Coordinates of N, CA and C and ligand atoms in Angstrom, one line a residue:
M19 N 0.0 -14.0 6.2 CA -0.6 -13.0 5.3 C -1.2 -11.9 6.2
L20 N -1.0 -10.7 6.2 CA -1.6 -9.7 6.8 C -3.3 -9.9 6.8
K21 N -3.9 -9.9 5.6 CA -5.2 -10.2 5.3 C -6.0 -11.0 6.3
N22 N -5.2 -12.1 6.6 CA -5.8 -13.3 7.4 C -5.8 -12.8 8.7
T23 N -5.2 -11.7 9.3 CA -5.2 -11.5 10.6 C -6.3 -10.4 10.9
I24 N -7.0 -9.9 10.0 CA -8.0 -9.1 10.1 C -9.3 -9.8 10.3
R25 N -10.0 -9.4 11.3 CA -11.4 -10.3 11.6 C -12.5 -9.5 10.9
T26 N -13.3 -10.2 10.6 CA -14.8 -9.8 9.9 C -15.9 -10.1 10.6
I27 N -16.4 -9.3 11.1 CA -17.9 -9.3 11.8 C -18.9 -9.0 11.0
P28 N -19.7 -9.9 10.6 CA -20.8 -9.3 9.8 C -21.8 -8.8 10.4
D29 N -22.5 -7.9 9.7 CA -23.8 -7.1 10.1 C -23.5 -6.3 11.5
Y30 N -22.4 -5.8 11.6 CA -21.8 -4.8 12.5 C -21.4 -3.5 12.1
P31 N -21.8 -2.4 12.7 CA -22.7 -2.1 13.6 C -24.1 -2.1 13.2
K32 N -24.1 -2.5 11.7 CA -25.6 -2.5 11.4 C -25.7 -3.8 10.2
A33 N -27.0 -4.3 10.0 CA -27.2 -5.0 8.8 C -26.6 -4.7 7.7
G34 N -25.9 -5.6 7.0 CA -25.2 -5.3 5.4 C -23.7 -4.9 5.6
I35 N -23.4 -4.4 6.9 CA -22.2 -3.8 7.1 C -21.1 -5.0 7.3
Q36 N -20.1 -5.4 6.8 CA -19.1 -6.3 7.1 C -17.7 -5.4 7.6
F37 N -18.0 -5.5 9.0 CA -17.1 -4.7 9.9 C -15.7 -5.3 9.8
R38 N -14.7 -4.7 9.5 CA -13.2 -5.2 9.4 C -12.6 -4.9 10.7
D39 N -12.2 -5.7 11.3 CA -11.9 -5.5 12.8 C -10.3 -5.7 12.9
I40 N -9.7 -4.5 13.2 CA -8.1 -4.9 13.1 C -7.7 -4.9 14.5
T41 N -8.4 -5.2 15.2 CA -7.9 -5.5 16.9 C -7.1 -6.9 16.7
T42 N -7.6 -7.7 15.9 CA -6.9 -9.2 16.0 C -5.5 -8.7 15.1
L43 N -5.3 -8.0 14.1 CA -4.1 -7.7 13.9 C -3.2 -6.9 14.6
L44 N -3.6 -6.2 15.5 CA -3.1 -5.3 16.2 C -2.4 -6.2 17.4
G45 N -3.2 -7.1 17.9 CA -2.9 -7.9 18.8 C -1.8 -9.1 18.3
N46 N -1.5 -9.2 17.2 CA -0.6 -10.2 16.7 C 0.7 -9.3 16.4
A47 N 1.7 -9.7 17.4 CA 3.2 -9.0 17.3 C 3.4 -8.8 15.7
E48 N 3.7 -10.1 15.2 CA 4.3 -10.2 13.7 C 3.4 -9.3 12.7
A49 N 2.1 -9.4 12.9 CA 1.2 -8.4 11.9 C 1.3 -7.2 12.2
F50 N 1.5 -6.8 13.5 CA 1.1 -5.5 13.8 C 2.7 -4.6 13.3
A51 N 4.0 -5.4 13.6 CA 5.1 -4.8 13.2 C 5.1 -5.0 11.6
A52 N 4.5 -5.9 11.1 CA 4.7 -5.9 9.3 C 3.9 -4.7 8.9
A53 N 2.6 -4.6 9.4 CA 1.6 -3.3 9.0 C 2.4 -2.1 9.3
V54 N 2.8 -1.9 10.2 CA 3.6 -0.5 10.7 C 4.7 -0.3 9.7
D55 N 5.7 -1.3 9.6 CA 6.7 -1.6 8.5 C 6.3 -1.0 7.1
Q56 N 5.2 -1.7 6.6 CA 4.8 -1.6 5.1 C 4.2 -0.4 5.1
L57 N 3.5 0.2 6.3 CA 3.0 2.0 6.1 C 4.0 2.8 6.1
A58 N 5.3 2.3 6.6 CA 6.2 3.6 7.1 C 7.5 3.5 6.0
V59 N 7.9 2.3 5.5 CA 8.9 2.2 4.6 C 9.1 3.1 3.5
P60 N 8.0 3.2 2.7 CA 8.0 4.3 1.5 C 8.5 5.5 1.8
Y61 N 8.0 5.9 3.0 CA 8.5 7.3 3.5 C 9.7 7.7 4.3
S62 N 10.4 6.3 4.3 CA 11.5 6.8 5.3 C 12.5 7.7 4.8
R63 N 12.5 8.0 3.4 CA 13.4 9.4 2.9 C 12.8 10.3 2.2
A64 N 11.4 10.3 2.6 CA 10.6 11.4 2.2 C 10.5 12.8 2.8
G65 N 11.4 12.8 4.0 CA 11.4 14.0 4.7 C 10.2 14.4 5.3
I66 N 9.4 13.4 6.0 CA 7.9 13.6 6.3 C 8.2 14.2 7.9
G67 N 7.4 15.1 8.3 CA 7.7 15.9 9.7 C 6.5 15.7 10.4
K68 N 5.6 15.2 9.9 CA 4.5 14.7 10.9 C 3.5 13.7 10.2
V69 N 3.0 12.7 11.3 CA 1.9 11.9 10.8 C 0.8 12.2 11.3
A70 N -0.2 12.4 10.7 CA -1.6 12.7 11.3 C -2.4 11.4 11.2
G71 N -2.9 11.1 12.5 CA -3.7 10.0 12.5 C -5.3 10.5 13.0
I72 N -6.0 9.6 12.3 CA -7.6 9.9 12.3 C -8.1 9.1 13.7
E73 N -8.8 10.0 14.7 CA -9.4 9.2 15.7 C -10.4 7.9 15.4
A74 N -10.2 6.5 15.7 CA -9.2 6.4 17.2 C -8.2 5.5 16.5
R75 N -8.7 4.5 15.7 CA -7.7 3.6 15.4 C -6.5 4.1 14.5
G76 N -6.6 5.2 13.7 CA -5.6 6.0 13.0 C -4.4 6.3 14.2
F77 N -4.8 6.6 15.4 CA -4.0 6.9 16.6 C -3.0 5.6 16.8
I78 N -3.5 4.6 17.0 CA -2.6 3.6 17.3 C -1.5 3.3 16.1
L79 N -2.0 3.2 14.6 CA -1.1 2.9 13.9 C -0.1 4.1 13.4
G80 N -0.9 5.4 13.5 CA -0.2 6.6 13.3 C 1.1 7.1 14.1
G81 N 0.7 6.6 15.5 CA 1.8 6.5 16.6 C 3.0 5.8 16.0
A82 N 3.0 4.8 15.6 CA 3.9 3.8 15.8 C 4.6 4.2 14.3
V83 N 3.9 4.6 13.4 CA 4.5 5.1 12.1 C 5.2 6.0 12.3
A84 N 4.8 7.1 13.0 CA 5.6 8.2 13.2 C 6.8 8.0 14.2
R85 N 6.9 7.5 14.9 CA 8.0 6.7 15.7 C 9.1 6.0 14.6
Q86 N 8.7 5.2 13.8 CA 9.4 4.6 13.0 C 9.9 5.6 11.9
L87 N 9.5 6.5 11.7 CA 9.8 7.7 10.8 C 10.8 8.6 11.3
R88 N 10.7 8.6 12.9 CA 11.3 9.8 13.7 C 10.5 11.1 13.0
A89 N 9.1 11.0 12.9 CA 8.3 12.1 12.7 C 7.6 12.6 13.8
G90 N 6.9 13.7 13.8 CA 5.9 14.1 15.2 C 4.8 13.2 14.9
F91 N 3.6 13.2 15.8 CA 2.4 12.8 15.7 C 1.2 13.9 15.7
V92 N 0.3 13.8 14.9 CA -0.7 14.7 14.9 C -1.9 14.1 15.0
P93 N -2.8 14.4 16.3 CA -4.1 13.7 16.3 C -5.2 14.6 15.5
I94 N -6.0 13.8 14.7 CA -7.1 14.5 14.1 C -8.3 14.0 15.0
R95 N -9.3 14.8 15.7 CA -10.1 14.4 16.8 C -11.6 14.9 16.4
K96 N -12.6 13.9 17.0 CA -13.8 14.5 17.1 C -13.9 15.9 17.7
K97 N -14.7 16.5 17.2 CA -14.9 17.9 17.7 C -15.1 18.1 19.2
G98 N -14.4 18.9 20.0 CA -14.4 19.1 21.5 C -13.5 18.4 22.3
K99 N -12.5 17.8 21.5 CA -11.8 16.8 22.2 C -10.4 17.6 22.5
L100 N -10.0 18.3 21.5 CA -8.5 19.1 21.7 C -8.7 20.4 22.3
P101 N -7.7 20.3 23.3 CA -7.8 21.6 24.2 C -7.4 23.1 23.8
H102 N -6.6 23.1 22.6 CA -6.1 24.5 22.4 C -6.9 24.9 21.2
D103 N -6.3 26.1 20.4 CA -7.1 26.5 19.5 C -7.1 25.6 18.1
T104 N -8.2 25.3 17.7 CA -8.3 24.5 16.7 C -8.9 25.0 15.4
V105 N -8.9 24.1 14.2 CA -9.5 24.3 13.2 C -10.5 23.3 12.8
C106 N -11.8 23.4 12.4 CA -12.9 22.3 12.2 C -13.4 22.3 11.0
I107 N -13.6 20.7 10.6 CA -14.5 20.7 9.5 C -15.6 19.9 9.7
G108 N -16.8 19.9 8.9 CA -17.6 19.3 8.9 C -17.8 18.2 7.8
Y109 N -18.3 17.2 8.0 CA -18.3 16.2 6.7 C -19.4 14.8 7.1
S110 N -19.6 14.6 5.9 CA -20.8 13.7 5.6 C -20.5 12.1 5.9
L111 N -21.3 11.7 6.9 CA -21.5 10.1 7.0 C -22.6 9.4 6.3
E112 N -22.5 8.1 6.5 CA -23.6 7.3 5.5 C -25.0 8.0 6.3
Y113 N -25.0 8.2 7.3 CA -26.3 8.6 7.8 C -25.8 10.1 8.8
G114 N -26.4 11.4 8.1 CA -25.8 12.4 8.9 C -24.5 13.1 8.6
T115 N -24.1 13.9 9.7 CA -22.9 14.6 9.5 C -22.1 14.4 10.8
D116 N -20.8 15.0 10.8 CA -20.1 15.0 11.8 C -19.0 15.9 11.8
E117 N -18.1 16.3 12.9 CA -17.2 17.4 12.6 C -15.8 16.6 13.3
M118 N -14.8 17.3 12.7 CA -13.4 16.9 13.2 C -12.6 18.0 13.3
E119 N -11.6 18.1 14.3 CA -10.9 19.2 14.2 C -9.5 18.8 14.4
I120 N -8.3 19.8 14.4 CA -7.1 19.5 14.4 C -6.5 20.8 15.2
H121 N -5.4 20.8 15.9 CA -4.8 22.1 16.4 C -4.4 22.9 15.4
R122 N -4.7 24.1 15.5 CA -4.2 25.1 14.4 C -2.7 24.9 14.3
D123 N -2.0 24.8 15.4 CA -0.4 24.9 15.5 C 0.2 23.6 15.2
A124 N -0.7 22.6 14.5 CA -0.3 21.1 14.5 C 0.9 20.8 13.6
V125 N 0.5 21.6 12.6 CA 1.7 21.5 11.3 C 2.3 22.7 11.0
A126 N 3.3 23.0 10.6 CA 4.0 24.3 9.9 C 3.5 24.1 8.4
A127 N 3.7 25.6 8.0 CA 3.5 25.7 6.4 C 4.5 25.1 5.7
D128 N 3.9 24.2 4.7 CA 4.9 23.6 3.8 C 5.5 22.2 4.4
E129 N 5.0 21.8 5.6 CA 5.5 20.6 6.1 C 4.7 19.4 5.6
K130 N 5.8 18.4 5.3 CA 5.4 17.2 4.6 C 4.7 16.3 5.7
V131 N 3.5 15.8 5.4 CA 2.8 15.2 6.4 C 2.1 14.0 5.5
I132 N 2.1 12.7 6.2 CA 1.2 11.6 5.9 C 0.1 11.4 6.7
L133 N -1.2 11.1 6.1 CA -2.3 10.7 6.7 C -2.3 9.2 7.0
I134 N -3.2 9.0 8.0 CA -3.2 7.4 8.4 C -4.4 7.1 9.2
D135 N -5.1 6.2 8.7 CA -6.2 5.6 9.3 C -6.3 4.1 9.0
D136 N -7.1 3.5 9.7 CA -7.3 1.9 9.8 C -7.9 1.7 8.1
L137 N -8.9 2.4 7.8 CA -9.7 1.7 6.7 C -10.2 2.9 5.9
I138 N -10.3 2.7 4.5 CA -11.0 3.7 3.6 C -12.1 3.3 3.0
A139 N -13.2 3.7 3.3 CA -14.4 3.3 2.6 C -15.0 4.4 1.6
T140 N -16.0 5.1 1.9 CA -16.4 6.2 1.1 C -15.3 7.3 0.6
G141 N -14.5 7.6 1.9 CA -13.5 8.5 1.5 C -13.9 9.7 2.2
G142 N -14.9 9.9 2.7 CA -15.4 11.1 3.2 C -14.5 11.6 4.5
T143 N -14.3 10.6 5.3 CA -13.5 10.9 6.6 C -12.1 11.4 6.1
A144 N -11.3 10.7 5.3 CA -10.2 11.1 4.9 C -10.2 12.4 3.8
T145 N -11.0 12.6 3.2 CA -11.3 13.8 2.6 C -11.2 15.1 3.4
A146 N -11.9 15.0 4.6 CA -12.2 16.1 5.5 C -10.7 16.1 6.2
A147 N -10.0 15.2 6.6 CA -8.7 15.3 7.0 C -7.8 15.8 6.3
I148 N -7.8 15.8 4.9 CA -6.9 16.3 3.9 C -7.2 17.9 3.9
S149 N -8.3 18.0 4.0 CA -8.9 19.8 4.0 C -8.3 20.3 5.1
L150 N -8.3 19.7 6.3 CA -7.8 20.2 7.5 C -6.6 20.5 7.3
L151 N -5.7 19.3 6.8 CA -4.2 19.8 6.9 C -3.8 20.6 5.6
R152 N -4.5 20.7 4.7 CA -4.2 21.5 3.7 C -4.6 23.3 4.2
S153 N -5.5 23.4 4.9 CA -6.0 24.5 5.3 C -4.9 25.1 6.2
L154 N -4.0 24.3 6.8 CA -2.8 24.7 7.6 C -1.7 24.8 6.8
G155 N -1.7 24.6 5.6 CA -0.6 24.6 4.7 C 0.2 23.4 4.5
A156 N -0.2 22.1 5.1 CA 0.6 21.3 5.1 C 0.8 20.7 3.6
E157 N 1.7 20.0 3.5 CA 1.9 19.2 2.1 C 1.7 17.5 2.3
V158 N 0.6 17.3 1.8 CA 0.0 16.0 2.2 C 0.6 14.9 1.0
I159 N 1.5 14.2 1.6 CA 2.3 13.3 0.6 C 1.6 12.1 0.5
A160 N 0.7 11.6 1.3 CA 0.0 10.2 0.8 C -0.9 10.3 2.1
A161 N -1.9 9.4 1.5 CA -2.9 9.1 2.6 C -2.9 7.6 2.7
C162 N -2.6 7.1 3.9 CA -2.1 5.5 4.0 C -3.2 4.7 5.0
F163 N -3.5 3.5 4.6 CA -4.7 2.7 5.0 C -4.1 1.4 5.2
V164 N -4.6 0.6 6.3 CA -4.4 -0.8 6.2 C -5.3 -1.4 5.1
I165 N -6.5 -0.9 5.2 CA -7.5 -1.5 4.6 C -8.2 -0.8 3.6
D166 N -8.3 -0.9 2.3 CA -9.2 -0.4 1.4 C -10.4 -1.1 1.0
L167 N -11.5 -0.5 0.8 CA -12.6 -1.1 0.3 C -12.8 -0.5 -0.9
P168 N -12.2 -0.9 -2.5 CA -12.4 -0.2 -3.3 C -13.9 0.0 -4.0
D169 N -14.6 -1.1 -3.8 CA -16.2 -0.9 -4.3 C -16.7 0.4 -3.9
L170 N -16.4 0.9 -2.9 CA -16.9 2.3 -2.3 C -16.4 3.4 -2.9
G171 N -15.1 3.4 -3.6 CA -14.6 4.4 -4.4 C -13.9 5.5 -3.5
G172 N -13.7 5.4 -2.3 CA -13.0 6.4 -1.4 C -11.7 6.6 -2.0
A173 N -10.9 5.5 -2.3 CA -9.5 5.8 -2.6 C -9.4 6.7 -4.0
N174 N -10.2 6.3 -4.8 CA -10.0 7.1 -5.9 C -10.4 8.4 -5.9
K175 N -11.5 8.8 -4.8 CA -11.7 10.1 -4.5 C -10.7 11.1 -3.9
I176 N -9.7 10.2 -3.1 CA -8.5 10.9 -2.7 C -7.6 11.3 -3.7
R177 N -7.3 10.2 -4.4 CA -6.3 10.4 -5.7 C -6.9 11.7 -6.5
E178 N -8.4 11.9 -6.7 CA -8.7 13.0 -7.4 C -8.2 14.2 -6.8
L179 N -8.1 14.0 -5.5 CA -7.5 15.5 -4.8 C -6.0 15.8 -5.1
G180 N -5.2 14.8 -5.6 CA -3.9 14.8 -5.9 C -3.2 14.3 -4.9
V181 N -3.8 13.6 -3.9 CA -2.9 12.9 -3.0 C -2.8 11.5 -3.2
P182 N -1.8 10.6 -3.2 CA -1.5 9.1 -3.6 C -2.0 8.3 -2.4
V183 N -2.7 7.6 -2.8 CA -3.2 6.2 -1.8 C -2.4 5.3 -1.9
H184 N -1.9 4.8 -0.5 CA -1.3 3.5 -0.2 C -2.0 2.9 0.7
A185 N -2.5 1.6 0.4 CA -3.3 0.7 1.2 C -2.8 -0.7 1.1
L186 N -2.7 -1.4 2.1 CA -1.9 -2.7 2.4 C -2.7 -3.8 1.8
V187 N -4.1 -3.8 2.0 CA -4.9 -4.7 1.8 C -6.3 -4.4 1.1
A188 N -7.1 -5.3 0.4 CA -8.5 -4.7 -0.2 C -9.2 -5.7 0.1
F189 N -10.4 -5.3 0.5 CA -11.8 -6.2 0.6 C -12.8 -5.9 -0.6
D190 N -13.5 -7.2 -0.9 CA -14.3 -6.5 -2.1 C -15.9 -6.3 -1.1
G191 N -16.6 -5.2 -1.8 CA -17.8 -4.9 -1.3 C -17.9 -4.1 0.0
H192 N -18.8 -4.1 0.8 CA -19.0 -3.1 1.9 C -18.2 -3.4 3.2
Ligands
AMP11 P1 -15.5 6.7 5.0 O1 -15.4 8.1 5.5 O2 -16.6 6.2 4.5 O3 -14.0 6.3 4.2 O4 -15.1 5.7 6.4 C1 -13.9 5.4 7.0 C2 -14.0 5.5 8.4 O5 -15.2 4.7 8.9 C3 -12.7 4.8 8.9 O6 -12.2 5.8 10.0 C4 -13.0 3.5 9.5 O7 -12.8 3.1 10.6 C5 -14.7 3.3 9.6 N1 -15.3 2.2 8.5 C6 -16.0 2.4 7.6 N2 -16.3 1.2 7.1 C7 -15.9 0.2 8.0 C8 -15.8 -1.1 7.9 N3 -16.5 -1.9 6.7 N4 -15.2 -1.8 8.7 C9 -14.4 -1.0 9.7 N5 -14.3 0.2 9.8 C10 -14.9 0.9 9.0

């Protein structure tokens, strides 16, 4: 079962957080293949042009899903890492703010895109990524995660934006 391949590290990176570590899933050949299949299969006939992955764990999953869908891959990165002309957005973290960027020419207007990250918690990161994609004219078909933490409400926030959420497993609490 996919959920059993995810390792939980209590109190990392700080007290009270249950860190859901997907390196154990990624290192398990069967689990990695199953996760990529489950993320990709619902979109195999959806005409997806690009898979957008959020730095850094979204790159690992997103690259594999893009290859499976024969779609392109688009990185959404921390500010200052992309070399060409970018669009940037600020977003809130639990403490403070951060900024992420996408190349301005990464997606075409009306291109169908799915967004991928390892986990959705409060939804702040995914909301910002959806705003970036939409600012370029992309049609965001779904936001896809291995893990949802439903108690933190992020998935519902994304649904309220009109973007379906697809998560493979859920964990209670933080
Ligand atoms: P959020 O913006 O609150 O939805 O946080 C999502 C981002 O933070 C994702 O990129 C996750 O990788 C990371 N993250 C948040 N909470 C956890 C957690 N409990 N375990 C592992 N990663 C987390």
